[in-house]
Short mmCIF file of N, CA and C in Angstrom, two decimals:
data_model
loop_
_atom_site.label_atom_id
_atom_site.label_comp_id
_atom_site.label_asym_id
_atom_site.label_seq_id
_atom_site.Cartn_x
_atom_site.Cartn_y
_atom_site.Cartn_z
N UNK A 1 0.79 -1.18 0.00
CA UNK A 1 0.00 0.00 0.00
C UNK A 1 0.86 1.27 0.00
N UNK A 2 1.92 1.18 0.73
CA UNK A 2 2.80 2.30 0.77
C UNK A 2 3.36 2.56 -0.63
N UNK A 3 3.71 1.50 -1.35
CA UNK A 3 4.24 1.67 -2.69
C UNK A 3 3.17 2.18 -3.64
N UNK A 4 1.94 1.78 -3.42
CA UNK A 4 0.84 2.23 -4.27
C UNK A 4 0.67 3.73 -4.11
N UNK A 5 0.73 4.22 -2.89
CA UNK A 5 0.61 5.66 -2.66
C UNK A 5 1.78 6.40 -3.30
N UNK A 6 2.93 5.82 -3.15
CA UNK A 6 4.11 6.46 -3.71
C UNK A 6 4.02 6.49 -5.24
N UNK A 7 3.56 5.36 -5.83
CA UNK A 7 3.40 5.30 -7.29
C UNK A 7 2.33 6.29 -7.72
N UNK A 8 1.22 6.34 -7.00
CA UNK A 8 0.16 7.28 -7.33
C UNK A 8 0.69 8.71 -7.24
N UNK A 9 1.45 9.03 -6.22
CA UNK A 9 2.02 10.35 -6.04
C UNK A 9 2.97 10.67 -7.20
N UNK A 10 3.77 9.68 -7.56
CA UNK A 10 4.70 9.89 -8.68
C UNK A 10 3.94 10.07 -10.00
N UNK A 11 2.86 9.30 -10.20
CA UNK A 11 2.06 9.43 -11.41
C UNK A 11 1.42 10.81 -11.47
N UNK A 12 0.90 11.29 -10.34
CA UNK A 12 0.29 12.62 -10.29
C UNK A 12 1.35 13.68 -10.58
N UNK A 13 2.50 13.51 -10.02
CA UNK A 13 3.61 14.44 -10.28
C UNK A 13 3.99 14.42 -11.75
N UNK A 14 4.01 13.21 -12.32
CA UNK A 14 4.34 13.08 -13.74
C UNK A 14 3.28 13.75 -14.60
N UNK A 15 2.01 13.57 -14.23
CA UNK A 15 0.92 14.22 -14.98
C UNK A 15 1.03 15.74 -14.87
N UNK A 16 1.36 16.25 -13.69
CA UNK A 16 1.54 17.71 -13.53
C UNK A 16 2.73 18.19 -14.36
N UNK A 17 3.77 17.39 -14.37
CA UNK A 17 4.96 17.75 -15.15
C UNK A 17 4.63 17.77 -16.63
N UNK A 18 3.87 16.76 -17.11
CA UNK A 18 3.48 16.72 -18.52
C UNK A 18 2.57 17.91 -18.83
N UNK A 19 1.62 18.23 -17.94
CA UNK A 19 0.73 19.38 -18.15
C UNK A 19 1.55 20.68 -18.16
N UNK A 20 2.49 20.80 -17.23
CA UNK A 20 3.36 21.98 -17.21
C UNK A 20 4.17 22.09 -18.49
N UNK A 21 4.68 20.94 -18.97
CA UNK A 21 5.47 20.94 -20.21
C UNK A 21 4.61 21.40 -21.38
N UNK A 22 3.36 20.90 -21.45
CA UNK A 22 2.47 21.32 -22.54
C UNK A 22 2.19 22.81 -22.45
N UNK A 23 1.93 23.29 -21.24
CA UNK A 23 1.67 24.73 -21.04
C UNK A 23 2.89 25.56 -21.43
N UNK A 24 4.06 25.11 -21.02
CA UNK A 24 5.30 25.84 -21.35
C UNK A 24 5.59 25.78 -22.85
N UNK A 25 5.26 24.65 -23.50
CA UNK A 25 5.45 24.53 -24.95
C UNK A 25 4.55 25.53 -25.67
N UNK A 26 3.30 25.65 -25.21
CA UNK A 26 2.38 26.63 -25.80
C UNK A 26 2.90 28.05 -25.59
N UNK A 27 3.37 28.30 -24.38
CA UNK A 27 3.89 29.63 -24.06
C UNK A 27 5.12 29.95 -24.91
N UNK A 28 5.99 28.97 -25.11
CA UNK A 28 7.17 29.16 -25.96
C UNK A 28 6.75 29.46 -27.39
N UNK A 29 5.73 28.74 -27.88
CA UNK A 29 5.25 28.99 -29.24
C UNK A 29 4.70 30.40 -29.37
N UNK A 30 3.92 30.83 -28.37
CA UNK A 30 3.39 32.20 -28.40
C UNK A 30 4.52 33.23 -28.35
N UNK A 31 5.45 33.02 -27.45
CA UNK A 31 6.57 33.97 -27.32
C UNK A 31 7.46 33.96 -28.56
N UNK A 32 7.63 32.79 -29.18
CA UNK A 32 8.42 32.71 -30.41
C UNK A 32 7.73 33.49 -31.52
N UNK A 33 6.40 33.34 -31.62
CA UNK A 33 5.65 34.11 -32.61
C UNK A 33 5.75 35.60 -32.37
N UNK A 34 5.64 35.99 -31.11
CA UNK A 34 5.75 37.41 -30.77
C UNK A 34 7.15 37.93 -31.07
N UNK A 35 8.16 37.12 -30.75
CA UNK A 35 9.54 37.52 -31.04
C UNK A 35 9.75 37.70 -32.54
N UNK A 36 9.20 36.79 -33.34
CA UNK A 36 9.33 36.91 -34.80
C UNK A 36 8.64 38.19 -35.28
N UNK A 37 7.44 38.47 -34.75
CA UNK A 37 6.72 39.68 -35.14
C UNK A 37 7.53 40.92 -34.76
N UNK A 38 8.08 40.93 -33.55
CA UNK A 38 8.88 42.08 -33.10
C UNK A 38 10.15 42.22 -33.93
N UNK A 39 10.78 41.10 -34.30
CA UNK A 39 11.96 41.17 -35.16
C UNK A 39 11.60 41.73 -36.53
N UNK A 40 10.44 41.30 -37.06
CA UNK A 40 9.99 41.83 -38.35
C UNK A 40 9.72 43.33 -38.26
N UNK A 41 9.07 43.75 -37.16
CA UNK A 41 8.80 45.18 -36.96
C UNK A 41 10.11 45.95 -36.85
N UNK A 42 11.07 45.38 -36.13
CA UNK A 42 12.36 46.03 -35.97
C UNK A 42 13.07 46.17 -37.31
N UNK A 43 13.04 45.11 -38.11
CA UNK A 43 13.68 45.16 -39.43
C UNK A 43 13.00 46.21 -40.29
N UNK A 44 11.67 46.29 -40.22
CA UNK A 44 10.94 47.29 -41.00
C UNK A 44 11.31 48.70 -40.54
N UNK A 45 11.41 48.87 -39.23
CA UNK A 45 11.78 50.18 -38.69
C UNK A 45 13.19 50.57 -39.14
N UNK A 46 14.10 49.61 -39.17
CA UNK A 46 15.47 49.89 -39.62
C UNK A 46 15.45 50.28 -41.09
N UNK A 47 14.69 49.54 -41.91
CA UNK A 47 14.61 49.88 -43.35
C UNK A 47 14.02 51.27 -43.54
N UNK A 48 12.96 51.57 -42.79
CA UNK A 48 12.35 52.91 -42.89
C UNK A 48 13.32 53.98 -42.46
N UNK A 49 14.07 53.71 -41.40
CA UNK A 49 15.05 54.68 -40.91
C UNK A 49 16.13 54.93 -41.94
N UNK A 50 16.62 53.87 -42.56
CA UNK A 50 17.65 54.01 -43.59
C UNK A 50 17.10 54.79 -44.78
N UNK A 51 15.87 54.45 -45.19
CA UNK A 51 15.25 55.16 -46.32
C UNK A 51 15.07 56.64 -45.98
N UNK A 52 14.65 56.92 -44.75
CA UNK A 52 14.47 58.31 -44.33
C UNK A 52 15.81 59.05 -44.33
N UNK A 53 16.85 58.40 -43.82
CA UNK A 53 18.17 59.03 -43.79
C UNK A 53 18.68 59.30 -45.20
N UNK A 54 18.46 58.36 -46.11
CA UNK A 54 18.88 58.56 -47.50
C UNK A 54 18.11 59.72 -48.12
N UNK A 55 16.80 59.77 -47.87
CA UNK A 55 15.99 60.87 -48.41
C UNK A 55 16.43 62.20 -47.81
N UNK A 56 16.71 62.21 -46.51
CA UNK A 56 17.16 63.44 -45.85
C UNK A 56 18.51 63.89 -46.41
N UNK A 57 19.40 62.94 -46.64
CA UNK A 57 20.71 63.27 -47.19
C UNK A 57 20.56 63.84 -48.61
N UNK A 58 19.71 63.21 -49.39
CA UNK A 58 19.47 63.68 -50.75
C UNK A 58 18.88 65.09 -50.74
N UNK A 59 17.91 65.30 -49.86
CA UNK A 59 17.29 66.62 -49.76
C UNK A 59 18.31 67.66 -49.28
N UNK A 60 19.16 67.26 -48.35
CA UNK A 60 20.19 68.17 -47.86
C UNK A 60 21.13 68.59 -49.00
N UNK A 61 21.55 67.61 -49.80
CA UNK A 61 22.42 67.92 -50.94
C UNK A 61 21.73 68.85 -51.92
N UNK A 62 20.45 68.58 -52.18
CA UNK A 62 19.69 69.43 -53.10
C UNK A 62 19.58 70.85 -52.55
N UNK A 63 19.31 70.98 -51.26
CA UNK A 63 19.21 72.30 -50.66
C UNK A 63 20.55 73.03 -50.67
N UNK A 64 21.62 72.28 -50.45
CA UNK A 64 22.96 72.90 -50.51
C UNK A 64 23.24 73.43 -51.93
N UNK A 65 22.87 72.64 -52.94
CA UNK A 65 23.08 73.07 -54.32
C UNK A 65 22.23 74.31 -54.62
N UNK A 66 20.98 74.30 -54.16
CA UNK A 66 20.11 75.46 -54.36
C UNK A 66 20.71 76.69 -53.68
N UNK A 67 21.26 76.50 -52.48
CA UNK A 67 21.87 77.62 -51.76
C UNK A 67 23.08 78.15 -52.53
N UNK A 68 23.91 77.24 -53.06
CA UNK A 68 25.06 77.69 -53.86
C UNK A 68 24.59 78.46 -55.09
N UNK A 69 23.54 77.96 -55.75
CA UNK A 69 23.01 78.65 -56.92
C UNK A 69 22.48 80.04 -56.56
N UNK A 70 21.79 80.11 -55.43
CA UNK A 70 21.23 81.40 -54.99
C UNK A 70 22.36 82.37 -54.64
N UNK A 71 23.40 81.87 -53.99
CA UNK A 71 24.53 82.74 -53.64
C UNK A 71 25.22 83.26 -54.90
N UNK A 72 25.36 82.39 -55.90
CA UNK A 72 25.96 82.80 -57.17
C UNK A 72 25.10 83.87 -57.84
N UNK A 73 23.80 83.63 -57.84
CA UNK A 73 22.88 84.60 -58.44
C UNK A 73 22.92 85.92 -57.67
N UNK A 74 23.02 85.84 -56.34
CA UNK A 74 23.08 87.04 -55.52
C UNK A 74 24.33 87.86 -55.87
N UNK A 75 25.46 87.17 -56.00
CA UNK A 75 26.69 87.89 -56.36
C UNK A 75 26.54 88.57 -57.72
N UNK A 76 25.92 87.87 -58.68
CA UNK A 76 25.71 88.46 -60.00
C UNK A 76 24.80 89.68 -59.92
N UNK A 77 23.74 89.58 -59.13
CA UNK A 77 22.82 90.70 -58.98
C UNK A 77 23.49 91.87 -58.26
N UNK A 78 24.34 91.55 -57.27
CA UNK A 78 25.07 92.62 -56.58
C UNK A 78 26.01 93.34 -57.55
N UNK A 79 26.65 92.58 -58.42
CA UNK A 79 27.53 93.19 -59.43
C UNK A 79 26.72 94.08 -60.37
N UNK A 80 25.56 93.57 -60.81
CA UNK A 80 24.70 94.37 -61.69
C UNK A 80 24.23 95.64 -60.98
N UNK A 81 23.89 95.51 -59.70
CA UNK A 81 23.44 96.67 -58.93
C UNK A 81 24.57 97.69 -58.83
N UNK A 82 25.79 97.25 -58.59
CA UNK A 82 26.92 98.18 -58.49
C UNK A 82 27.12 98.90 -59.82
N UNK A 83 27.03 98.17 -60.93
CA UNK A 83 27.18 98.80 -62.25
C UNK A 83 26.05 99.80 -62.47
N UNK A 84 24.83 99.41 -62.12
CA UNK A 84 23.68 100.32 -62.31
C UNK A 84 23.82 101.57 -61.45
N UNK A 85 24.31 101.40 -60.21
CA UNK A 85 24.51 102.57 -59.35
C UNK A 85 25.57 103.49 -59.94
N UNK A 86 26.64 102.90 -60.47
CA UNK A 86 27.69 103.71 -61.09
C UNK A 86 27.14 104.44 -62.32
N UNK A 87 26.35 103.70 -63.13
CA UNK A 87 25.72 104.34 -64.30
C UNK A 87 24.81 105.47 -63.87
N UNK A 88 24.02 105.27 -62.82
CA UNK A 88 23.12 106.30 -62.33
C UNK A 88 23.91 107.51 -61.84
N UNK A 89 25.00 107.25 -61.15
CA UNK A 89 25.84 108.35 -60.67
C UNK A 89 26.40 109.14 -61.85
N UNK A 90 26.87 108.40 -62.86
CA UNK A 90 27.44 109.07 -64.03
C UNK A 90 26.35 109.85 -64.78
N UNK A 91 25.14 109.29 -64.86
CA UNK A 91 24.03 110.01 -65.50
C UNK A 91 23.67 111.26 -64.72
N UNK A 92 23.73 111.16 -63.40
CA UNK A 92 23.47 112.35 -62.57
C UNK A 92 24.50 113.43 -62.82
N UNK A 93 25.76 113.01 -62.91
CA UNK A 93 26.82 113.99 -63.18
C UNK A 93 26.64 114.60 -64.57
N UNK A 94 26.30 113.74 -65.55
CA UNK A 94 26.07 114.24 -66.92
C UNK A 94 24.89 115.19 -66.94
N UNK A 95 23.84 114.87 -66.18
CA UNK A 95 22.66 115.72 -66.11
C UNK A 95 23.04 117.08 -65.53
N UNK A 96 23.82 117.06 -64.45
CA UNK A 96 24.27 118.31 -63.82
C UNK A 96 25.11 119.12 -64.81
N UNK A 97 26.02 118.47 -65.50
CA UNK A 97 26.88 119.15 -66.48
C UNK A 97 26.04 119.76 -67.60
N UNK A 98 25.04 119.01 -68.08
CA UNK A 98 24.19 119.52 -69.16
C UNK A 98 23.32 120.68 -68.67
N UNK A 99 22.86 120.63 -67.44
CA UNK A 99 22.06 121.75 -66.90
C UNK A 99 22.91 123.03 -66.86
N UNK A 100 24.14 122.87 -66.43
CA UNK A 100 25.05 124.03 -66.39
C UNK A 100 25.25 124.54 -67.80
N UNK A 101 25.44 123.61 -68.74
CA UNK A 101 25.65 123.99 -70.13
C UNK A 101 24.41 124.68 -70.71
N UNK A 102 23.22 124.17 -70.40
CA UNK A 102 21.97 124.78 -70.89
C UNK A 102 21.82 126.18 -70.32
N UNK A 103 22.10 126.35 -69.02
CA UNK A 103 22.00 127.67 -68.40
C UNK A 103 22.98 128.63 -69.08
N UNK A 104 24.18 128.15 -69.33
CA UNK A 104 25.17 128.99 -69.99
C UNK A 104 24.70 129.36 -71.40
N UNK A 105 24.13 128.35 -72.10
CA UNK A 105 23.64 128.58 -73.45
C UNK A 105 22.49 129.59 -73.43
N UNK A 106 21.57 129.42 -72.47
CA UNK A 106 20.44 130.35 -72.37
C UNK A 106 20.93 131.76 -72.05
N UNK A 107 21.92 131.86 -71.21
CA UNK A 107 22.48 133.18 -70.89
C UNK A 107 23.11 133.80 -72.14
N UNK A 108 23.84 132.97 -72.89
CA UNK A 108 24.47 133.49 -74.10
C UNK A 108 23.40 133.93 -75.11
N UNK A 109 22.32 133.15 -75.23
CA UNK A 109 21.24 133.50 -76.17
C UNK A 109 20.58 134.78 -75.70
N UNK A 110 20.38 134.92 -74.41
CA UNK A 110 19.76 136.14 -73.89
C UNK A 110 20.64 137.34 -74.16
N UNK A 111 21.94 137.20 -73.99
CA UNK A 111 22.87 138.31 -74.24
C UNK A 111 22.86 138.68 -75.72
N UNK A 112 22.78 137.64 -76.57
CA UNK A 112 22.78 137.91 -78.01
C UNK A 112 21.50 138.64 -78.40
N UNK A 113 20.39 138.21 -77.84
CA UNK A 113 19.12 138.82 -78.18
C UNK A 113 19.01 140.22 -77.60
N UNK A 114 19.63 140.52 -76.54
CA UNK A 114 19.58 141.84 -75.94
C UNK A 114 20.42 142.80 -76.76
N UNK A 115 21.45 142.37 -77.31
CA UNK A 115 22.31 143.27 -78.07
C UNK A 115 21.89 143.48 -79.46
#
């Protein structure tokens, strides 16, 4: 009888162990599936990050080129502005010289007409 109880106890322990093993096997399968899903998500996130970095780098290069083009255009426009200012200054001087000449001419005409 003592052996029967011991055998029964061992059988019950074995049944609990088998049930625990089945439960742990199911849990491992669930966790393995979740791990695979998380690994897939991680890989997707890495691919998206790389794609984003490549796009950002490309956009940065494009913006740098646009900035260089704008700076070149700015220098050209500044040169044109300097030339235009010089031309305007020279036209102002010419205008002043011609006004003096016209006044002198008018004075000479007035003197001629008076005499």
